[in-house]
């Protein structure tokens, strides 16, 4: 898997016979106290390797477009104008990458939170993807399609158990952050890419210390078990990860680091 081109809001990776486009929606700043130990207490001290911006953790917000040149799938949609003003660049990122909104027929969502589903509706209130046919989401999270998201509710395909979204992408339930949290296993001639949402929030800490949890995980123990299992799976040959909150462009490979930790090696340098 290799980077072939990029810009301020997008990065294109060749992944065997597939193309993966990382799309930058923006970022959100969160207090360090969101990081928790195994007893749900704020961590006593953060290592120097965890950068802070004005005392806050800065979380990148990414989405990913997967295509074989004919069929395509957009995984997550960013926030649009549904949350902080530091997000909402997805449509600009698509334009920058040369991807037409009308070409998006399928969207797969990792979970129900605003920074992942909000981009289904453009800032002007219109549906962001006029040719959209299906929205895949874990069944337990499908109740989010009310209010602002009501216009696209009839397109929802609730996922229960492992499900083939197409012949290249399989949805895998990974509850913990939310009940319906789902990752997507993308298979190409070059291997597997696991696209996850909120499995990891702070990559500078949670790979080395995967037991560190996030305050907003619905079930921290369950989320921790899912994170550990996925990191171990990613140590297999020809396995890669793309993460919604990994530093943009958010694509890398994982190796073991000692007995209890892991290391993430980005395939492209994180953007400033």
Tab-separated table of C-alpha atoms in Angstrom:
chain	number	residue	atom	x	y	z
A	1	UNK	CA	0.000	0.000	0.000
A	2	UNK	CA	1.547	3.310	-1.026
A	3	UNK	CA	0.756	7.000	-1.275
A	4	UNK	CA	0.417	8.150	-4.896
A	5	UNK	CA	-0.829	11.749	-4.574
A	6	UNK	CA	-2.156	14.152	-1.994
A	7	UNK	CA	-3.351	17.651	-1.210
A	8	UNK	CA	-4.322	19.688	1.852
A	9	UNK	CA	-7.578	17.751	2.351
A	10	UNK	CA	-7.028	14.404	0.632
A	11	UNK	CA	-4.478	11.630	0.104
A	12	UNK	CA	-4.664	8.826	-2.450
A	13	UNK	CA	-3.232	5.381	-1.737
A	14	UNK	CA	-2.752	2.547	-4.182
A	15	UNK	CA	-3.942	-0.610	-2.452
A	16	UNK	CA	-3.413	-3.439	-4.901
A	17	UNK	CA	-6.300	-3.291	-7.362
A	18	UNK	CA	-8.173	-0.744	-5.217
A	19	UNK	CA	-7.748	2.970	-4.610
A	20	UNK	CA	-8.193	4.358	-1.100
A	21	UNK	CA	-8.728	8.092	-0.715
A	22	UNK	CA	-8.338	9.598	2.725
A	23	UNK	CA	-10.533	12.682	3.172
A	24	UNK	CA	-9.931	15.334	5.799
A	25	UNK	CA	-13.076	16.684	7.433
A	26	UNK	CA	-11.178	18.699	10.057
A	27	UNK	CA	-10.445	18.242	13.724
A	28	UNK	CA	-11.949	18.508	17.187
A	29	UNK	CA	-10.181	19.464	20.428
A	30	UNK	CA	-10.929	17.506	23.587
A	31	UNK	CA	-9.670	17.808	27.187
A	32	UNK	CA	-6.986	15.311	28.244
A	33	UNK	CA	-9.271	14.116	31.056
A	34	UNK	CA	-11.241	12.217	28.407
A	35	UNK	CA	-8.463	9.621	28.551
A	36	UNK	CA	-9.212	7.119	31.317
A	37	UNK	CA	-7.539	4.247	33.107
A	38	UNK	CA	-9.124	0.832	33.599
A	39	UNK	CA	-11.119	2.170	36.565
A	40	UNK	CA	-12.535	5.093	34.542
A	41	UNK	CA	-10.299	7.629	36.283
A	42	UNK	CA	-8.459	10.350	34.351
A	43	UNK	CA	-4.894	9.352	33.634
A	44	UNK	CA	-2.480	10.740	36.227
A	45	UNK	CA	0.001	12.017	33.678
A	46	UNK	CA	0.389	11.991	29.915
A	47	UNK	CA	3.751	11.103	28.389
A	48	UNK	CA	5.636	13.796	26.496
A	49	UNK	CA	4.869	11.959	23.272
A	50	UNK	CA	1.205	13.061	23.475
A	51	UNK	CA	0.959	16.532	21.902
A	52	UNK	CA	-1.414	19.129	23.314
A	53	UNK	CA	-2.746	22.231	21.596
A	54	UNK	CA	-3.646	24.966	24.070
A	55	UNK	CA	-3.919	22.242	26.710
A	56	UNK	CA	-6.240	20.026	24.634
A	57	UNK	CA	-5.959	16.818	22.652
A	58	UNK	CA	-6.451	17.480	18.940
A	59	UNK	CA	-8.322	14.651	17.221
A	60	UNK	CA	-8.236	14.459	13.448
A	61	UNK	CA	-11.575	13.685	11.780
A	62	UNK	CA	-11.209	11.588	8.620
A	63	UNK	CA	-13.377	9.700	6.153
A	64	UNK	CA	-12.314	7.181	3.500
A	65	UNK	CA	-13.403	6.558	-0.091
A	66	UNK	CA	-12.775	3.068	-1.471
A	67	UNK	CA	-13.074	2.358	-5.205
A	68	UNK	CA	-12.100	-0.228	-7.798
A	69	UNK	CA	-12.768	2.260	-10.586
A	70	UNK	CA	-16.352	1.139	-11.043
A	71	UNK	CA	-17.913	0.652	-7.635
A	72	UNK	CA	-17.205	2.836	-4.654
A	73	UNK	CA	-17.941	3.140	-0.961
A	74	UNK	CA	-17.580	6.148	1.340
A	75	UNK	CA	-16.837	5.168	4.939
A	76	UNK	CA	-18.006	7.876	7.369
A	77	UNK	CA	-18.988	11.387	6.327
A	78	UNK	CA	-17.514	13.833	8.815
A	79	UNK	CA	-19.662	16.347	10.672
A	80	UNK	CA	-20.796	18.924	8.100
A	81	UNK	CA	-22.112	21.802	10.238
A	82	UNK	CA	-23.656	19.541	12.887
A	83	UNK	CA	-20.970	20.044	15.528
A	84	UNK	CA	-17.805	22.189	15.890
A	85	UNK	CA	-16.850	24.720	13.234
A	86	UNK	CA	-13.394	23.103	12.968
A	87	UNK	CA	-15.028	20.267	11.007
A	88	UNK	CA	-17.100	20.147	7.854
A	89	UNK	CA	-14.491	20.031	5.072
A	90	UNK	CA	-15.520	16.670	3.587
A	91	UNK	CA	-17.221	18.083	0.493
A	92	UNK	CA	-14.205	20.294	-0.201
A	93	UNK	CA	-11.969	17.248	0.232
A	94	UNK	CA	-14.032	15.279	-2.285
A	95	UNK	CA	-13.801	18.136	-4.772
A	96	UNK	CA	-10.047	18.393	-4.238
A	97	UNK	CA	-9.706	14.647	-4.885
A	98	UNK	CA	-11.798	14.840	-8.058
A	99	UNK	CA	-14.627	12.753	-6.607
A	100	UNK	CA	-18.108	13.855	-7.655
A	101	UNK	CA	-20.780	13.823	-4.976
A	102	UNK	CA	-23.179	12.243	-7.471
A	103	UNK	CA	-20.828	9.248	-7.757
A	104	UNK	CA	-21.378	8.275	-4.108
A	105	UNK	CA	-24.070	5.595	-4.066
A	106	UNK	CA	-23.122	3.766	-0.859
A	107	UNK	CA	-22.077	5.106	2.536
A	108	UNK	CA	-20.937	2.871	5.392
A	109	UNK	CA	-20.923	4.396	8.875
A	110	UNK	CA	-18.770	3.253	11.773
A	111	UNK	CA	-21.251	4.562	14.335
A	112	UNK	CA	-23.879	7.137	15.179
A	113	UNK	CA	-21.924	10.155	16.450
A	114	UNK	CA	-22.106	13.561	14.741
A	115	UNK	CA	-18.526	13.611	13.451
A	116	UNK	CA	-19.234	10.427	11.488
A	117	UNK	CA	-22.842	10.808	10.291
A	118	UNK	CA	-23.386	14.591	10.073
A	119	UNK	CA	-21.920	14.866	6.587
A	120	UNK	CA	-24.861	13.011	5.063
A	121	UNK	CA	-26.526	16.433	5.060
A	122	UNK	CA	-24.717	19.368	3.468
A	123	UNK	CA	-24.403	22.677	5.345
A	124	UNK	CA	-27.198	24.145	3.214
A	125	UNK	CA	-29.580	21.437	4.460
A	126	UNK	CA	-29.666	19.451	1.216
A	127	UNK	CA	-28.741	15.798	0.969
A	128	UNK	CA	-24.983	15.723	0.420
A	129	UNK	CA	-25.029	12.798	-2.023
A	130	UNK	CA	-27.901	13.079	-4.524
A	131	UNK	CA	-27.446	9.561	-5.969
A	132	UNK	CA	-27.130	7.819	-2.600
A	133	UNK	CA	-28.854	4.421	-2.530
A	134	UNK	CA	-27.742	2.759	0.720
A	135	UNK	CA	-26.466	3.792	4.153
A	136	UNK	CA	-24.940	0.913	6.101
A	137	UNK	CA	-24.820	1.209	9.910
A	138	UNK	CA	-24.884	-1.120	12.915
A	139	UNK	CA	-28.508	-1.890	13.740
A	140	UNK	CA	-28.106	-0.686	17.324
A	141	UNK	CA	-27.067	2.769	16.060
A	142	UNK	CA	-29.716	3.144	13.351
A	143	UNK	CA	-32.012	5.143	15.647
A	144	UNK	CA	-29.862	8.230	14.913
A	145	UNK	CA	-31.828	8.842	11.707
A	146	UNK	CA	-34.278	11.363	13.079
A	147	UNK	CA	-34.415	15.150	12.969
A	148	UNK	CA	-31.679	16.487	10.713
A	149	UNK	CA	-31.000	13.006	9.279
A	150	UNK	CA	-34.650	12.128	8.691
A	151	UNK	CA	-34.481	12.829	4.913
A	152	UNK	CA	-32.156	9.855	4.342
A	153	UNK	CA	-33.735	7.456	6.809
A	154	UNK	CA	-35.324	5.255	4.138
A	155	UNK	CA	-31.863	4.464	2.739
A	156	UNK	CA	-30.617	2.848	5.951
A	157	UNK	CA	-29.488	-0.788	5.867
A	158	UNK	CA	-29.124	-1.990	9.494
A	159	UNK	CA	-26.190	-4.338	10.013
A	160	UNK	CA	-26.449	-7.353	12.304
A	161	UNK	CA	-23.393	-9.576	12.544
A	162	UNK	CA	-20.670	-9.758	9.897
A	163	UNK	CA	-22.187	-8.651	6.576
A	164	UNK	CA	-20.689	-8.262	3.093
A	165	UNK	CA	-21.331	-4.663	2.023
A	166	UNK	CA	-19.941	-5.634	-1.372
A	167	UNK	CA	-17.519	-8.282	-2.593
A	168	UNK	CA	-14.558	-6.223	-1.294
A	169	UNK	CA	-15.852	-4.879	2.011
A	170	UNK	CA	-17.189	-6.747	5.039
A	171	UNK	CA	-18.809	-5.032	8.010
A	172	UNK	CA	-17.634	-6.412	11.371
A	173	UNK	CA	-19.445	-5.502	14.602
A	174	UNK	CA	-17.111	-4.051	17.265
A	175	UNK	CA	-19.434	-2.754	19.994
A	176	UNK	CA	-18.056	-0.817	22.914
A	177	UNK	CA	-17.767	2.817	21.913
A	178	UNK	CA	-21.414	2.537	20.895
A	179	UNK	CA	-23.624	-0.536	20.776
A	180	UNK	CA	-23.567	-0.498	16.986
A	181	UNK	CA	-19.928	0.439	16.437
A	182	UNK	CA	-18.717	-1.292	13.260
A	183	UNK	CA	-15.420	-1.578	11.404
A	184	UNK	CA	-15.007	-2.386	7.731
A	185	UNK	CA	-12.547	-4.981	6.425
A	186	UNK	CA	-11.485	-3.957	2.919
A	187	UNK	CA	-9.891	-6.758	0.897
A	188	UNK	CA	-7.686	-6.155	-2.144
A	189	UNK	CA	-5.001	-8.025	-4.073
A	190	UNK	CA	-2.494	-6.413	-1.662
A	191	UNK	CA	-4.081	-7.499	1.618
A	192	UNK	CA	-6.575	-6.156	4.129
A	193	UNK	CA	-7.363	-2.639	5.290
A	194	UNK	CA	-9.360	-2.313	8.516
A	195	UNK	CA	-11.246	0.980	8.534
A	196	UNK	CA	-12.335	1.922	12.033
A	197	UNK	CA	-14.108	4.815	13.685
A	198	UNK	CA	-13.588	5.368	17.404
A	199	UNK	CA	-11.455	2.341	18.216
A	200	UNK	CA	-8.586	4.754	18.909
A	201	UNK	CA	-8.991	8.445	19.739
A	202	UNK	CA	-5.424	9.393	20.681
A	203	UNK	CA	-2.963	7.422	18.528
A	204	UNK	CA	0.089	8.932	20.233
A	205	UNK	CA	-0.954	7.090	23.421
A	206	UNK	CA	-3.444	4.291	22.773
A	207	UNK	CA	-1.251	2.110	20.578
A	208	UNK	CA	1.531	2.045	23.134
A	209	UNK	CA	-1.030	1.842	25.971
A	210	UNK	CA	-4.085	0.138	24.448
A	211	UNK	CA	-5.704	-0.302	27.854
A	212	UNK	CA	-6.173	3.472	28.087
A	213	UNK	CA	-9.833	4.166	27.460
A	214	UNK	CA	-11.968	7.099	26.358
A	215	UNK	CA	-14.477	8.644	28.740
A	216	UNK	CA	-17.200	8.683	26.078
A	217	UNK	CA	-17.000	4.964	25.314
A	218	UNK	CA	-20.414	3.540	26.120
A	219	UNK	CA	-18.822	0.401	27.554
A	220	UNK	CA	-15.136	0.992	28.236
A	221	UNK	CA	-14.312	-2.649	28.992
A	222	UNK	CA	-15.948	-3.837	25.796
A	223	UNK	CA	-14.280	-1.087	23.768
A	224	UNK	CA	-10.903	-2.013	25.285
A	225	UNK	CA	-11.327	-5.677	24.359
A	226	UNK	CA	-12.263	-4.724	20.797
A	227	UNK	CA	-9.249	-2.393	20.511
A	228	UNK	CA	-6.826	-5.060	21.723
A	229	UNK	CA	-8.265	-7.694	19.393
A	230	UNK	CA	-8.096	-5.387	16.378
A	231	UNK	CA	-4.546	-4.271	17.100
A	232	UNK	CA	-3.438	-7.871	17.384
A	233	UNK	CA	-5.204	-8.701	14.123
A	234	UNK	CA	-3.404	-5.824	12.437
A	235	UNK	CA	0.010	-7.331	13.220
A	236	UNK	CA	-0.644	-10.001	10.576
A	237	UNK	CA	1.251	-9.631	7.297
A	238	UNK	CA	-0.378	-7.438	4.646
A	239	UNK	CA	-2.784	-5.821	7.102
A	240	UNK	CA	-3.237	-2.050	7.344
A	241	UNK	CA	-5.426	0.345	9.294
A	242	UNK	CA	-7.300	3.517	8.389
A	243	UNK	CA	-8.783	5.416	11.312
A	244	UNK	CA	-11.246	8.258	11.684
A	245	UNK	CA	-9.152	9.817	14.472
A	246	UNK	CA	-5.671	8.763	13.424
A	247	UNK	CA	-3.575	11.747	12.407
A	248	UNK	CA	-4.508	12.686	8.832
A	249	UNK	CA	-4.219	11.006	6.384
A	250	UNK	CA	-4.708	8.299	8.997
A	251	UNK	CA	-3.397	5.191	7.220
A	252	UNK	CA	-0.676	2.927	8.571
A	253	UNK	CA	0.554	-0.465	9.694
A	254	UNK	CA	0.733	-1.899	13.211
A	255	UNK	CA	3.470	-3.896	14.908
A	256	UNK	CA	3.880	-5.214	18.442
A	257	UNK	CA	5.824	-3.083	20.900
A	258	UNK	CA	6.817	-5.195	23.878
A	259	UNK	CA	4.415	-7.541	25.629
A	260	UNK	CA	1.448	-5.224	26.048
A	261	UNK	CA	1.766	-2.452	23.498
A	262	UNK	CA	1.742	-1.774	19.791
A	263	UNK	CA	3.299	0.750	17.427
A	264	UNK	CA	1.677	2.566	14.522
A	265	UNK	CA	3.753	3.430	11.481
A	266	UNK	CA	2.028	5.915	9.200
A	267	UNK	CA	2.299	5.285	5.465
A	268	UNK	CA	2.352	9.045	4.872
A	269	UNK	CA	3.581	11.736	7.265
A	270	UNK	CA	0.781	13.182	9.378
A	271	UNK	CA	-0.327	16.610	8.204
A	272	UNK	CA	0.278	19.585	10.527
